[in-house]
């Protein structure tokens, strides 16, 4: 007999362990902290054009701790399947003055943010679609508050990674042997960078 | 020796079993089906004044299966801590005609629902605070579609479509 029952039991326990881990991960992602990729020109210079990975925590929005000046993750009022990153500029009751169309005119409007809503704007007002176009956003659409960038501008992540690695290795190498070791590491980094530029 | 380790292990297993059950319940509540109590006059005669318990499923809103005529559970755009129950009357792009103030006048307005928004109204338009007051609601605020009343028992049954 192939100990069928014990195999099934072990398979079940391992599956449950994996399922528990994934559940824990999902709960953390939904209630504590999530990661998101911000790309596009609307939040320059805070976020790069090509993409910055950042962490957004979910507790501030749940417990009303967001304040004007925070960068928030919002479900788009124009497309419910899309999340957008903007800066919160006004809470309910605040009087917000904004440039209507900064590329073509210097006209400004002032609006009072209604109850239960917030006013969001991109840092790069010349290329941002935000509350100036679609109006104040209901607070219920806020998904999280960004607090930390973890990866900057994918195009440079490899070279900055290798430079960081080089820096760490340099610290490990004894001072008298520094020249030979650092030369080889520099060649490696240069070759890697050429590889990235070519691809 | 009081078999300390086996007591701890059994306590751990039982705690984990309870925790797993609660997690499963929470996941079902968040992604499949939730229960809610509807009270107030804004959805008469569909829901009573004093409170009807109903089930709302979460799949229709997630997969864009809600249609005008459905009763939906919505996070209030005026108070993000409150959930409201209203009937969906218009999807994005629809042209909605509504009575602005039916108690005092018979004036009607027509509005086109913008992209990404829906128009919700209570069945009892004389005593309902809905899209006629706070405008179209972003689709992202929809939380579920009500499909079945479960309490009081004589009201048990699925919710019908609007007349």
Short mmCIF file of C-alpha atoms in Angstrom, two decimals, chain A residues 5-147:
data_model
loop_
_atom_site.label_atom_id
_atom_site.label_comp_id
_atom_site.label_asym_id
_atom_site.label_seq_id
_atom_site.Cartn_x
_atom_site.Cartn_y
_atom_site.Cartn_z
CA UNK A 5 -3.93 8.54 3.41
CA UNK A 6 -0.72 9.92 4.82
CA UNK A 7 0.25 11.33 1.43
CA UNK A 8 -3.12 13.00 1.14
CA UNK A 9 -2.85 14.32 4.67
CA UNK A 10 0.62 15.71 4.08
CA UNK A 11 -0.46 17.27 0.77
CA UNK A 12 -3.40 18.85 2.56
CA UNK A 13 -1.24 20.28 5.32
CA UNK A 14 1.25 21.73 2.88
CA UNK A 15 -1.51 23.21 0.75
CA UNK A 16 -3.09 24.73 3.84
CA UNK A 17 0.25 26.17 4.89
CA UNK A 18 0.70 27.83 1.49
CA UNK A 19 -2.90 29.01 1.52
CA UNK A 20 -2.45 30.48 4.99
CA UNK A 21 0.65 32.32 3.89
CA UNK A 22 -1.09 33.74 0.84
CA UNK A 23 -4.05 34.75 2.96
CA UNK A 24 -1.75 36.52 5.40
CA UNK A 25 -0.08 38.27 2.49
CA UNK A 26 -3.41 39.32 1.06
CA UNK A 27 -4.65 40.62 4.41
CA UNK A 28 -1.46 42.63 4.85
CA UNK A 29 -1.87 44.00 1.35
CA UNK A 30 -5.49 44.98 1.91
CA UNK A 31 -5.40 46.34 5.44
CA UNK A 32 -1.84 47.33 6.25
CA UNK A 33 0.43 48.19 3.41
CA UNK A 34 0.48 47.75 -0.36
CA UNK A 35 2.97 48.35 -3.14
CA UNK A 36 2.15 50.17 -6.33
CA UNK A 37 3.90 51.39 -9.44
CA UNK A 38 3.46 55.05 -10.33
CA UNK A 39 4.17 56.00 -13.92
CA UNK A 40 3.31 58.95 -16.08
CA UNK A 41 4.13 62.65 -15.99
CA UNK A 42 1.49 63.87 -13.57
CA UNK A 43 3.53 63.59 -10.40
CA UNK A 44 6.92 64.89 -11.60
CA UNK A 45 9.29 65.48 -9.91
CA UNK A 46 8.03 63.36 -7.04
CA UNK A 47 7.60 60.26 -9.17
CA UNK A 48 9.50 59.54 -12.36
CA UNK A 49 7.99 59.27 -15.79
CA UNK A 50 8.97 55.68 -16.34
CA UNK A 51 7.85 54.25 -13.07
CA UNK A 52 8.57 54.30 -9.36
CA UNK A 53 7.60 51.53 -7.03
CA UNK A 54 6.32 52.82 -3.72
CA UNK A 55 4.63 51.57 -0.58
CA UNK A 56 1.24 52.86 0.49
CA UNK A 57 -0.18 52.20 3.92
CA UNK A 58 -3.87 51.67 4.40
CA UNK A 59 -4.29 52.71 8.01
CA UNK A 60 -4.20 56.48 7.53
CA UNK A 61 -7.11 56.52 5.12
CA UNK A 62 -9.11 54.13 7.25
CA UNK A 63 -8.67 56.18 10.39
CA UNK A 64 -8.95 59.65 8.85
CA UNK A 65 -5.31 60.52 9.39
CA UNK A 66 -4.61 61.87 5.91
CA UNK A 67 -3.85 65.58 5.74
CA UNK A 68 -3.30 68.05 2.91
CA UNK A 69 0.18 67.50 1.53
CA UNK A 70 0.04 63.70 1.65
CA UNK A 71 0.50 61.69 -1.50
CA UNK A 72 -2.48 59.37 -1.76
CA UNK A 73 -3.47 56.34 -3.79
CA UNK A 74 -7.00 56.89 -5.14
CA UNK A 75 -9.39 54.81 -7.19
CA UNK A 76 -10.04 56.89 -10.29
CA UNK A 77 -13.54 58.42 -10.45
CA UNK A 78 -13.40 58.13 -14.22
CA UNK A 79 -12.34 54.50 -14.45
CA UNK A 80 -13.05 52.32 -11.43
CA UNK A 81 -10.47 49.74 -12.50
CA UNK A 82 -7.61 52.22 -12.33
CA UNK A 83 -5.71 53.51 -9.34
CA UNK A 84 -4.13 56.94 -9.52
CA UNK A 85 -1.53 58.65 -7.35
CA UNK A 86 -2.00 62.31 -6.56
CA UNK A 87 -1.31 64.75 -3.78
CA UNK A 88 -4.12 65.64 -1.39
CA UNK A 89 -4.55 69.39 -1.29
CA UNK A 90 -7.84 69.94 0.51
CA UNK A 91 -10.11 68.17 2.96
CA UNK A 92 -13.85 68.75 3.26
CA UNK A 93 -14.66 72.34 4.06
CA UNK A 94 -11.33 73.67 2.84
CA UNK A 95 -11.20 76.46 0.31
CA UNK A 96 -8.95 75.41 -2.56
CA UNK A 97 -7.48 77.81 -5.14
CA UNK A 98 -6.18 76.16 -8.26
CA UNK A 99 -4.85 77.10 -11.67
CA UNK A 100 -7.49 76.12 -14.19
CA UNK A 101 -5.25 75.77 -17.25
CA UNK A 102 -1.69 76.75 -16.36
CA UNK A 103 -0.27 76.15 -19.83
CA UNK A 104 -2.50 78.68 -21.54
CA UNK A 105 -3.64 81.14 -18.91
CA UNK A 106 -2.98 82.22 -15.36
CA UNK A 107 -6.65 82.14 -14.35
CA UNK A 108 -7.38 80.71 -10.94
CA UNK A 109 -10.58 79.39 -9.42
CA UNK A 110 -11.48 78.96 -5.81
CA UNK A 111 -13.79 76.19 -4.67
CA UNK A 112 -14.96 74.89 -1.31
CA UNK A 113 -14.54 71.16 -0.98
CA UNK A 114 -17.95 69.62 -0.14
CA UNK A 115 -18.62 67.32 2.79
CA UNK A 116 -17.18 63.84 2.47
CA UNK A 117 -14.90 64.82 -0.42
CA UNK A 118 -11.24 65.66 -0.92
CA UNK A 119 -9.35 67.68 -3.51
CA UNK A 120 -6.42 65.98 -5.22
CA UNK A 121 -3.92 67.41 -7.68
CA UNK A 122 -0.83 66.09 -9.38
CA UNK A 123 2.49 67.74 -8.57
CA UNK A 124 3.02 68.46 -12.26
CA UNK A 125 -0.05 70.60 -12.89
CA UNK A 126 0.87 71.03 -16.56
CA UNK A 127 0.31 67.35 -17.33
CA UNK A 128 -2.08 66.03 -14.74
CA UNK A 129 -5.70 64.97 -14.87
CA UNK A 130 -7.03 65.53 -11.39
CA UNK A 131 -9.67 67.34 -9.36
CA UNK A 132 -9.27 70.38 -11.58
CA UNK A 133 -10.90 68.32 -14.33
CA UNK A 134 -13.14 65.83 -12.54
CA UNK A 135 -13.94 67.77 -9.40
CA UNK A 136 -13.59 66.83 -5.75
CA UNK A 137 -13.34 63.11 -5.11
CA UNK A 138 -15.44 61.29 -2.47
CA UNK A 139 -13.34 60.23 0.50
CA UNK A 140 -14.50 56.64 0.06
CA UNK A 141 -12.32 56.34 -3.04
CA UNK A 142 -9.08 56.88 -1.14
CA UNK A 143 -7.16 53.64 -0.98
CA UNK A 144 -3.94 54.44 0.79
CA UNK A 145 -1.30 56.99 1.69
CA UNK A 146 2.09 56.69 0.00
CA UNK A 147 4.95 56.96 2.45
#
